[in-house]
CSV table of C-alpha atoms and ligand atoms in Angstrom, one decimal:
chain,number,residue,atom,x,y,z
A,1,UNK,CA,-15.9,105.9,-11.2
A,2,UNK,CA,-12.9,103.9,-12.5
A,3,UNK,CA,-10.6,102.1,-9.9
A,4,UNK,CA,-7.8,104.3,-8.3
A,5,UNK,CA,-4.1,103.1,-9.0
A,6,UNK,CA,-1.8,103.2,-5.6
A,7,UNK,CA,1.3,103.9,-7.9
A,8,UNK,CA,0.3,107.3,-8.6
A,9,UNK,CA,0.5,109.9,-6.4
A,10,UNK,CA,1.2,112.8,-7.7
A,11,UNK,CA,0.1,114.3,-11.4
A,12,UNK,CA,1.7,117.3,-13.0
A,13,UNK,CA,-0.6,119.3,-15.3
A,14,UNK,CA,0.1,122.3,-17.5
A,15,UNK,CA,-1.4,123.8,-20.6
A,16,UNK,CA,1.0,124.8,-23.4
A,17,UNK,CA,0.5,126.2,-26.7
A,18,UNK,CA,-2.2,129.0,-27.7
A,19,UNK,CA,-5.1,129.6,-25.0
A,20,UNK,CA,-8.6,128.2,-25.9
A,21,UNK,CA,-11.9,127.7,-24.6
A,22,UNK,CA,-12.0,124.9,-22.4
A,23,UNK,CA,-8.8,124.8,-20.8
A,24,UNK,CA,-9.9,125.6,-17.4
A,25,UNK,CA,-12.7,122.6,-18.1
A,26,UNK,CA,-10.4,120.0,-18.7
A,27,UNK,CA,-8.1,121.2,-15.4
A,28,UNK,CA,-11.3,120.9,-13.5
A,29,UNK,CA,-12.4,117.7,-14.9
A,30,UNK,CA,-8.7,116.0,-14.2
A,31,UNK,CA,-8.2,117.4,-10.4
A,32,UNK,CA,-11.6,116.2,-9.6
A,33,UNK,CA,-11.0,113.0,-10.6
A,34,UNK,CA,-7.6,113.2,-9.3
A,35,UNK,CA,-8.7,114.4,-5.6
A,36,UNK,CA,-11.2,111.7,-5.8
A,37,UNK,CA,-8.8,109.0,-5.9
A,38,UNK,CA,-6.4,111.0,-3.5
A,39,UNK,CA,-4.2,112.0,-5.7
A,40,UNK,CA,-2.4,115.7,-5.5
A,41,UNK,CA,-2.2,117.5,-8.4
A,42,UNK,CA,0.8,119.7,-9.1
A,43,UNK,CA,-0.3,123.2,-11.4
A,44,UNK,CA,2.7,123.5,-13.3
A,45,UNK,CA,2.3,127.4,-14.5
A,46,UNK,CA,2.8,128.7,-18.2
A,47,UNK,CA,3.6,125.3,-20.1
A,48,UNK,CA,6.6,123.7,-20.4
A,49,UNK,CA,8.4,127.0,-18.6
A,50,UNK,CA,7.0,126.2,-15.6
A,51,UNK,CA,9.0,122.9,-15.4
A,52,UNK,CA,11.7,124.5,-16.9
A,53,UNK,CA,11.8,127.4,-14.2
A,54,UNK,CA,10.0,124.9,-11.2
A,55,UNK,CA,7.4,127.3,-11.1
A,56,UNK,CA,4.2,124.9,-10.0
A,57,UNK,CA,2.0,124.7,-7.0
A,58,UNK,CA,-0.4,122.1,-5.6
A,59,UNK,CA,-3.6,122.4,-6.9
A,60,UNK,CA,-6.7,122.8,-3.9
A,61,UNK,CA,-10.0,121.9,-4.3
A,62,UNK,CA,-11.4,125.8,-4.9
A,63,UNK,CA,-8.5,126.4,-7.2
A,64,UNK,CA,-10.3,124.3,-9.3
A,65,UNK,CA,-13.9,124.8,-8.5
A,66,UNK,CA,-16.2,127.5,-10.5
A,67,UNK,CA,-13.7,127.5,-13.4
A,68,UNK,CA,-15.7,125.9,-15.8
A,69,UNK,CA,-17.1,127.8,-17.8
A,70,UNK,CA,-13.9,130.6,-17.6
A,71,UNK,CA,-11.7,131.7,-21.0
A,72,UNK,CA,-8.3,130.7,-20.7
A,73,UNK,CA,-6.3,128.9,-18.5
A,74,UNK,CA,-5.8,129.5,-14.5
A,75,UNK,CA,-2.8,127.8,-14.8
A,76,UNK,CA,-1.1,130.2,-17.8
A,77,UNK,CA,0.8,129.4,-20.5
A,78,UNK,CA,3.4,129.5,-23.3
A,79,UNK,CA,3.8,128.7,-27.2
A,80,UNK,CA,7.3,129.0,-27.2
A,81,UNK,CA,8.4,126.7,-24.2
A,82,UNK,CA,10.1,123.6,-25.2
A,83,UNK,CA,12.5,121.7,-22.7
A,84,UNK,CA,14.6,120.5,-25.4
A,85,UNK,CA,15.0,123.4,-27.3
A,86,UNK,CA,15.6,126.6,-25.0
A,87,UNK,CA,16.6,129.9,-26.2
A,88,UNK,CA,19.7,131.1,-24.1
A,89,UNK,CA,21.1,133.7,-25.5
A,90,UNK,CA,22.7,135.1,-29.0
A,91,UNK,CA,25.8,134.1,-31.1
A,92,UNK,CA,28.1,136.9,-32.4
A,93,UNK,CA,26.0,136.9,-35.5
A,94,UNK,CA,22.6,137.0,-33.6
A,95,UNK,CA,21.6,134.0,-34.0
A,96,UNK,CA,19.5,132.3,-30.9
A,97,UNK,CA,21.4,130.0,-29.1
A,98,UNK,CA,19.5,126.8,-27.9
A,99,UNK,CA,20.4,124.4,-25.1
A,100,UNK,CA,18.2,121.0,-24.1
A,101,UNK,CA,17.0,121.3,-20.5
A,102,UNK,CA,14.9,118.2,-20.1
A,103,UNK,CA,17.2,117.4,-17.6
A,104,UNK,CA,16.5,120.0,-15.2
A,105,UNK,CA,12.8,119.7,-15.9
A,106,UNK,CA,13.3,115.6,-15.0
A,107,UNK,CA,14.9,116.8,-12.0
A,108,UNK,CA,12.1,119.1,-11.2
A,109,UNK,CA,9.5,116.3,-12.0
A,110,UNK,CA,11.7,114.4,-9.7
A,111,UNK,CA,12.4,116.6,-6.8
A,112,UNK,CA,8.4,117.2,-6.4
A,113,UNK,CA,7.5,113.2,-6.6
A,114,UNK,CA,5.4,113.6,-9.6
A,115,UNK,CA,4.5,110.4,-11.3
A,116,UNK,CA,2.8,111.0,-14.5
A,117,UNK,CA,1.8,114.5,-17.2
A,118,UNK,CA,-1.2,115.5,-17.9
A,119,UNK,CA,-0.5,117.4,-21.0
A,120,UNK,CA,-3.0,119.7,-22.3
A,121,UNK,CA,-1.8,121.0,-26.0
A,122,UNK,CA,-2.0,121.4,-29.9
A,123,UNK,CA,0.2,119.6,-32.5
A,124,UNK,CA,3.3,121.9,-31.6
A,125,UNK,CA,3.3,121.6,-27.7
A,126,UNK,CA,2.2,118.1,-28.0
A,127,UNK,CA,5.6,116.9,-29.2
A,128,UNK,CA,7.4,118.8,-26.3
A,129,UNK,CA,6.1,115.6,-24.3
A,130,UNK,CA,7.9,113.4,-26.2
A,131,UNK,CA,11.4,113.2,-24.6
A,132,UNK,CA,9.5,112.8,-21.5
A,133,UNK,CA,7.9,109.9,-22.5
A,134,UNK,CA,11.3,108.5,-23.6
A,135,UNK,CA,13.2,108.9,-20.4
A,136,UNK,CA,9.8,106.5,-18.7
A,137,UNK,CA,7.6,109.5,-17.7
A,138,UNK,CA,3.9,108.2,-18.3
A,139,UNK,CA,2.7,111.5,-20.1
A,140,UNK,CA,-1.2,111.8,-20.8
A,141,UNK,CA,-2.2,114.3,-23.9
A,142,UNK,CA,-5.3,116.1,-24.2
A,143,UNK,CA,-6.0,117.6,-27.6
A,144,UNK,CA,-6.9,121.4,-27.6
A,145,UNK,CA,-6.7,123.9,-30.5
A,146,UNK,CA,-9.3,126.5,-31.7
A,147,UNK,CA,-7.6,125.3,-35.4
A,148,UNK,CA,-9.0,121.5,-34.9
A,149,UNK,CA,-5.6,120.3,-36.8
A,150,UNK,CA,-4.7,117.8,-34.3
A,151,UNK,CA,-3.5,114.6,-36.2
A,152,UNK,CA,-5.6,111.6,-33.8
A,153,UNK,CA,-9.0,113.6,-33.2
A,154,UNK,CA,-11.8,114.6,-35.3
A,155,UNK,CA,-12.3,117.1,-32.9
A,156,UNK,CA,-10.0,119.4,-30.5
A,157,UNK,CA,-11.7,121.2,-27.5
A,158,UNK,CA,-11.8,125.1,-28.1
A,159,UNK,CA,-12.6,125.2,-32.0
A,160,UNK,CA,-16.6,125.0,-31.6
A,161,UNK,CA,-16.2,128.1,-29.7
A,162,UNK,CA,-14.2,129.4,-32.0
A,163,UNK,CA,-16.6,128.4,-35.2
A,164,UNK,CA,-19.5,130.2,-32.8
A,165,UNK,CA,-17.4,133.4,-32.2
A,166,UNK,CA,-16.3,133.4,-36.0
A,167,UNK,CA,-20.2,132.7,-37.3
A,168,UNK,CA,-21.5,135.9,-34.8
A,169,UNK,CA,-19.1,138.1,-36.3
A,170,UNK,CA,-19.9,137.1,-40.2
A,171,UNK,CA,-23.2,137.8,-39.5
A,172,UNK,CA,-23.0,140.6,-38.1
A,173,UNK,CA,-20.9,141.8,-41.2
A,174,UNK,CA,-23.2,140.6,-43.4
A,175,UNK,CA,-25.5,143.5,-42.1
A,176,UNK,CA,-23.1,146.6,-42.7
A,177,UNK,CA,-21.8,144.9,-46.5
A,178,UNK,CA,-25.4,144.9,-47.3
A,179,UNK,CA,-26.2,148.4,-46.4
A,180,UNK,CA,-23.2,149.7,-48.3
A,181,UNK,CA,-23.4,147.4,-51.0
A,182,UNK,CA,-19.3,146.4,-50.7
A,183,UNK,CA,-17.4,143.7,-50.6
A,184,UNK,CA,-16.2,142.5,-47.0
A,185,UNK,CA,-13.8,140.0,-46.3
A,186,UNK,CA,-13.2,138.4,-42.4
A,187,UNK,CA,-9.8,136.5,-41.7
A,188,UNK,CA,-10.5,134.2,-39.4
A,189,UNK,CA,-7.7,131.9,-37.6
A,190,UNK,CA,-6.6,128.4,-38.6
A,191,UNK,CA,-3.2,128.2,-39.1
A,192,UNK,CA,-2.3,125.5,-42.1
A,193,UNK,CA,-5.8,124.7,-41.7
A,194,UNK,CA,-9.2,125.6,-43.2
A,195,UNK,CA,-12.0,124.1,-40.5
A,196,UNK,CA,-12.6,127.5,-38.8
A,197,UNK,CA,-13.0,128.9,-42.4
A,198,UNK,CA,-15.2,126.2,-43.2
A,199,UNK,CA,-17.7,125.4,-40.8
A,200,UNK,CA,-18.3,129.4,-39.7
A,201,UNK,CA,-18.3,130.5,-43.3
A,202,UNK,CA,-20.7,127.7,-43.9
A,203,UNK,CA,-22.7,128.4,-40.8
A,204,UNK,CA,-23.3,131.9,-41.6
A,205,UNK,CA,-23.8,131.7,-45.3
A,206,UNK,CA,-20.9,133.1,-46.5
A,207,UNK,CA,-20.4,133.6,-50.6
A,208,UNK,CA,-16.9,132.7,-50.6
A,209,UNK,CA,-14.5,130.2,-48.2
A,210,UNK,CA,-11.1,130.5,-49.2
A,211,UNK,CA,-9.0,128.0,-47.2
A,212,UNK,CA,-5.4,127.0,-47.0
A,213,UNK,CA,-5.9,123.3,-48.3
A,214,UNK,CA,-7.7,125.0,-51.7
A,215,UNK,CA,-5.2,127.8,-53.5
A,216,UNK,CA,-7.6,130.3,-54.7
A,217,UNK,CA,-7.5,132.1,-58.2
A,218,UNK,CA,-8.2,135.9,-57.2
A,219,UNK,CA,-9.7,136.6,-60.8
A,220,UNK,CA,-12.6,133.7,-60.3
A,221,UNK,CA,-13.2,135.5,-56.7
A,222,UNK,CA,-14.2,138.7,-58.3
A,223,UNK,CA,-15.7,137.6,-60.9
A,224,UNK,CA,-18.3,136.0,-58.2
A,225,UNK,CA,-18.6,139.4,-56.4
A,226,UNK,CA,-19.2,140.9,-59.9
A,227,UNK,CA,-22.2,138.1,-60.9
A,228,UNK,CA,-23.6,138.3,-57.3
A,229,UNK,CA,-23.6,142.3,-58.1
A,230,UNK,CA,-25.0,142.3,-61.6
A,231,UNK,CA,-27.8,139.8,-60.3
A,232,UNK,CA,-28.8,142.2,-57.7
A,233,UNK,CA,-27.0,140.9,-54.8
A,234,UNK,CA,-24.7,144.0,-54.4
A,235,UNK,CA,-22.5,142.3,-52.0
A,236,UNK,CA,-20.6,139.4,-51.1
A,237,UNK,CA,-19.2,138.1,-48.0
A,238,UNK,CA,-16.1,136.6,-47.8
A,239,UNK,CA,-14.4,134.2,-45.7
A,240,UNK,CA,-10.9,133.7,-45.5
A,241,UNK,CA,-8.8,131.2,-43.6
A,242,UNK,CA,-5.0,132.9,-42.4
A,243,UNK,CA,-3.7,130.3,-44.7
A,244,UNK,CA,-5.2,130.6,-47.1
A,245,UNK,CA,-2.9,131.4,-50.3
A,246,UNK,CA,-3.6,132.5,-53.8
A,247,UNK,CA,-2.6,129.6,-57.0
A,248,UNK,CA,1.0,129.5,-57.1
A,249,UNK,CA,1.6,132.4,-54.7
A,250,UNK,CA,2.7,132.4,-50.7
A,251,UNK,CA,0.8,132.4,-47.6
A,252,UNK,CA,1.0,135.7,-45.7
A,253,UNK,CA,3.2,136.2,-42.5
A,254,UNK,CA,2.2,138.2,-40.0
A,255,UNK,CA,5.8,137.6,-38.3
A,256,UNK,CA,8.5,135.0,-37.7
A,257,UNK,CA,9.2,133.8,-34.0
A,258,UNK,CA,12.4,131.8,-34.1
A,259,UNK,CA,12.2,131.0,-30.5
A,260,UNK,CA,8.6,129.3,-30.7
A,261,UNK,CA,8.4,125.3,-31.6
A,262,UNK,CA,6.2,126.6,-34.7
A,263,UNK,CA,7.9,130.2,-35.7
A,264,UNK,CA,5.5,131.2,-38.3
A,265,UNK,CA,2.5,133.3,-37.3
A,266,UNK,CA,0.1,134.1,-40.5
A,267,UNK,CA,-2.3,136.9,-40.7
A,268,UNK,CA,-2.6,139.5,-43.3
A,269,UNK,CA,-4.4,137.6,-46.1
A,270,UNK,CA,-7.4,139.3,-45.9
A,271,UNK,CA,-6.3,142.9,-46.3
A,272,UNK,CA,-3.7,141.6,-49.5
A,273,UNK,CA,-7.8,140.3,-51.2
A,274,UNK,CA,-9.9,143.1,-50.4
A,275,UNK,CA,-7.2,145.5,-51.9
A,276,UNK,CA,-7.1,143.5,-54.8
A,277,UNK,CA,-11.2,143.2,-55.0
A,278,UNK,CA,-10.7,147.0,-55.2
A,279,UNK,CA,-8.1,147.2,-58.0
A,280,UNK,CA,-9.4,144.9,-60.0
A,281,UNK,CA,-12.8,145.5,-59.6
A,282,UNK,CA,-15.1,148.8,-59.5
A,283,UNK,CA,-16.7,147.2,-56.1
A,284,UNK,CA,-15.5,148.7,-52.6
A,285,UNK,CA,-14.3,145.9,-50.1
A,286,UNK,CA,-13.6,145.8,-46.1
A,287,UNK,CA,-11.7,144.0,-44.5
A,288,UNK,CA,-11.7,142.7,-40.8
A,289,UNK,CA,-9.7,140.3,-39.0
A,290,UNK,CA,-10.9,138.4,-36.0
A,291,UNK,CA,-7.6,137.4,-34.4
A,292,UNK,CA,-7.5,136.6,-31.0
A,293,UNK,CA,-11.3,137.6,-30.3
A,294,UNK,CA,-11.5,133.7,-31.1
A,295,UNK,CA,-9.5,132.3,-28.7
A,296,UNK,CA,-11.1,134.1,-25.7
A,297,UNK,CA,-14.1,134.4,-23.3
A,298,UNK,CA,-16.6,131.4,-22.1
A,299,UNK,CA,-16.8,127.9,-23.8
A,300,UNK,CA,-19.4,127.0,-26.2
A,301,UNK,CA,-21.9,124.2,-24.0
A,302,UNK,CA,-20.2,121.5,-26.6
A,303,UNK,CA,-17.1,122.6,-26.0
A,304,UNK,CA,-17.3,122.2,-22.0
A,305,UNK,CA,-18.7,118.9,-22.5
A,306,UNK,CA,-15.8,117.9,-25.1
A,307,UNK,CA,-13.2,119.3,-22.2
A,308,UNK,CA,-15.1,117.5,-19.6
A,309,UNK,CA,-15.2,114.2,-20.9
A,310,UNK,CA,-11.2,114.4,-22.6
A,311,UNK,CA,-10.2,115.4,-19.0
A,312,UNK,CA,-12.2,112.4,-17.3
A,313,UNK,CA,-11.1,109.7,-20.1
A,314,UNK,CA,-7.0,111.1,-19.3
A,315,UNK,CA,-8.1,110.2,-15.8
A,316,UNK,CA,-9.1,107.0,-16.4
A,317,UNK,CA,-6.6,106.1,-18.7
A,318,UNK,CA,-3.9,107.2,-15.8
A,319,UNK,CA,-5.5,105.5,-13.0
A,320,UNK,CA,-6.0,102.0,-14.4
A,321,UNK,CA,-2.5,102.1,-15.7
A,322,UNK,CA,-2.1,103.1,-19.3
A,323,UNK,CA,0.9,105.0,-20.3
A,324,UNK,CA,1.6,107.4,-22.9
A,325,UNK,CA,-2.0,107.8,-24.5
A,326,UNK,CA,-3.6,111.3,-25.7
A,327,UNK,CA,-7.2,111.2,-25.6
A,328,UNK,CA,-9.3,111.5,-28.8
A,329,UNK,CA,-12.6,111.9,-30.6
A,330,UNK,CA,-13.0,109.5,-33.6
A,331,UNK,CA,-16.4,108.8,-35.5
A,332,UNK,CA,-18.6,110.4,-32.2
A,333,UNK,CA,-16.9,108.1,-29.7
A,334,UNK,CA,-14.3,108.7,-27.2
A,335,UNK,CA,-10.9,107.1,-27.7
A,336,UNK,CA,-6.7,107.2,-27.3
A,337,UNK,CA,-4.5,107.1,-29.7
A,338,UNK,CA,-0.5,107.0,-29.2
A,339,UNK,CA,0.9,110.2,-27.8
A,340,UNK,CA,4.1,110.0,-29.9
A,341,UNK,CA,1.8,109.0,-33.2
A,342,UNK,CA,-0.1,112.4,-32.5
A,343,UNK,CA,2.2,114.8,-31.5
A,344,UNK,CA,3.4,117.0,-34.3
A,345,UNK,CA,1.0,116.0,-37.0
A,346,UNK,CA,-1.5,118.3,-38.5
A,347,UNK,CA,-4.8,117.2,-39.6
A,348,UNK,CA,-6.4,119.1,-42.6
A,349,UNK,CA,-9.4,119.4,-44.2
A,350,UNK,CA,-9.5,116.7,-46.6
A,351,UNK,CA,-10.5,117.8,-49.8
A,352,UNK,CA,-13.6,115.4,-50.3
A,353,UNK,CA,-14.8,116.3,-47.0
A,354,UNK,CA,-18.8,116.3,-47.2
A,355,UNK,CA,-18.8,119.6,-45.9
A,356,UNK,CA,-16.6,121.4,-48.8
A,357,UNK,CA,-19.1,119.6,-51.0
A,358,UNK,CA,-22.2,121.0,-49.4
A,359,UNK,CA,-20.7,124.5,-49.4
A,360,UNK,CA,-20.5,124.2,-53.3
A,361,UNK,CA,-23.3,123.7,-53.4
A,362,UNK,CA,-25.2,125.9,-51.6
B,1,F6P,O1,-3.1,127.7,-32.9
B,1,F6P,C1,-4.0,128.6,-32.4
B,1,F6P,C2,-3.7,130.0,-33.1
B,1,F6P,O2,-4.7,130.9,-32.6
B,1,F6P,C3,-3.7,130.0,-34.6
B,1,F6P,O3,-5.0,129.9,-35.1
B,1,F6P,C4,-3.0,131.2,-34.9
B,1,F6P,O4,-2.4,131.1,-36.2
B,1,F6P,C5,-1.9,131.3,-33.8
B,1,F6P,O5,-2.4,130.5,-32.7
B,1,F6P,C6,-1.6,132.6,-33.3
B,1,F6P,O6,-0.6,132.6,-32.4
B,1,F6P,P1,-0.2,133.7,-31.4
B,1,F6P,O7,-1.1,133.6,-30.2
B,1,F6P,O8,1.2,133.4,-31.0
B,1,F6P,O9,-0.4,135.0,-32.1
């Protein structure tokens, strides 16, 4: 146990951005900590709206005990709050009007005596921190996205689960496209980013992993269904990140958001290839997309350890004093790297990532 520091208080904590496995873990871990060292913890509901709205409550022992292994986040939240860009109403035209309310949410942070953030969020929420950090709030990030493209980590709590979920359901395709001999093609999530893509399609064998970072040429993908079906193999699994896009062609956009910090939302990619397997093939292709199936239910065991030990480290980072630090994973060893460097950045697959080369080749 680290040495307690008699400057802090009072924490605020709030998860922002899209839910993932091991929210509720990392909570746990930092109010344990946190009541250890006698410090209250302020529950600041649905992201960066709760301190916009001061809607938070004071955290009690039992609201965070037996939450560890629970989906989502007991405190709620939002990926389109950010303090300094709020959506208050229209223009003639209909465009959204936005107005910066850090200062209420300082006021808030103020009126309630809280000393320092525990922020738990992806690249997008992540930078909503940063004009609290500016105006001397000691802010504390924890990196969480199913997508794992969190510039500072090699690994973001939530995506393991997500790779697990994402593996289960390929296999269990691969069942049904063998019985009917077709083509079936699974979207999984990912955003700009392929490592959903790559590590379940890899983990469950998949014939083909398209991802965003790789623009794919739609006549070499049916040609591979087409060899795999002359050699016997009558069908072929593939596995598509949402971002993925074809060589010199577009991503597909499920729809636009204008309120949100990242307005784009992609999905669709998957039923664009399997229509076009059909056209320019004789073969019969599916399509399913997994959506938010992977965001939800019970942590993976890695991921709960991941959430467990992020949430700790914040703590210890807080209590002996640090300031503005998000806690990381580099090279299998627990680190921090500066909030403000993280926040924003994206981190994709690099394209001489061992793994890519391993899926070639198997
Ligand atoms: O960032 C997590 C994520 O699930 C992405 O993989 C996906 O593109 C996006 O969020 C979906 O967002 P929403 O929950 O707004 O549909």
């Amino acid at each position: 146990m680290f040495k307690c520091n008699p400057n802090i208080r009072r924490i605020g904590i709030l998860t922002g951005g899209g839910d993932c496995p091991g929210l509720n873990a990392v909570i746990r871990a930092v109010a344990k900590d946190a009541m250890a060292c006698g410090v209250e913890v302020m529950g600041i509901e649905d992201g960066f709206q709760g301190l916009i709205e001061d809607r938070m409550r004071v955290l009690q022992y039992d609201d965070v005990s037996n939450i560890l292994t629970m989906g989502g986040t007991i405190l709620g939240t939002s990926n389109k709050a950010n303090p300094s860009r709020v959506p208050v109403g229209k223009d003639a035209a209909g465009n959204w009007i936005f107005k910066d309310l850090t200062d209420v949410c300082m006021t808030h942070l103020e009126i309630h005596r809280i000393d320092a953030l525990v922020v738990i969020a992806g690249d997008g929420t992540m930078s909503c921190a940063a004009p609290f950090v500016r105006r001397g709030v000691p802010c504390f990030g924890v990196p969480k996205t199913i997508d794992n493209d969190l510039w500072g980590s090699d690994l973001t709590f939530g995506f393991l689960t997500a790779v697990q979920i994402a593996t289960d359901a390929l296999d269990r395709v691969h069942t049904t496209a063998a019985s009917h001999h077709r083509v079936m093609v699974v979207e999984v999530m990912g955003r700009n980013a392929g490592w959903i893509a790559l590590h379940s399609g890899v983990a469950a064998g998949a014939d083909i992993i398209l991802i965003p970072e790789i623009n794919f040429d739609i006549d070499a993908v049916c040609r591979v269904c087409l060899q795999r079906s002359r050699k016997g193999k009558r069908f072929t699994i593939i596995c598509i990140a949402e971002g993925a896009r074809p060589v010199g062609g577009k991503a597909v956009i499920e729809r636009l958001d204008p309120t949100s910090p990242d307005p784009i939302r992609l999905g669709g990619i998957g039923r664009v290839i399997a229509a076009q397997i059909e056209t320019k093939t004789p073969l019969e292709a599916r399509y399913v997309v997994l959506g938010h199936v992977q965001r939800g239910g019970t942590p993976v065991a890695a991921d709960r350890v991941l959430a467990t030990m992020f949430g700790d480290y914040a703590m210890e980072l807080l209590l002996t004093g640090k300031k503005n630090r998000m806690v990381a994973y580099q090279g299998g060893n627990y680190t921090d790297v500066a909030l403000i460097e993280a926040a924003g950045k994206q981190r994709l697959v690099p394209l001489d990532h061992p793994l890519l080369a391993a899926a070639r080749s198997v």
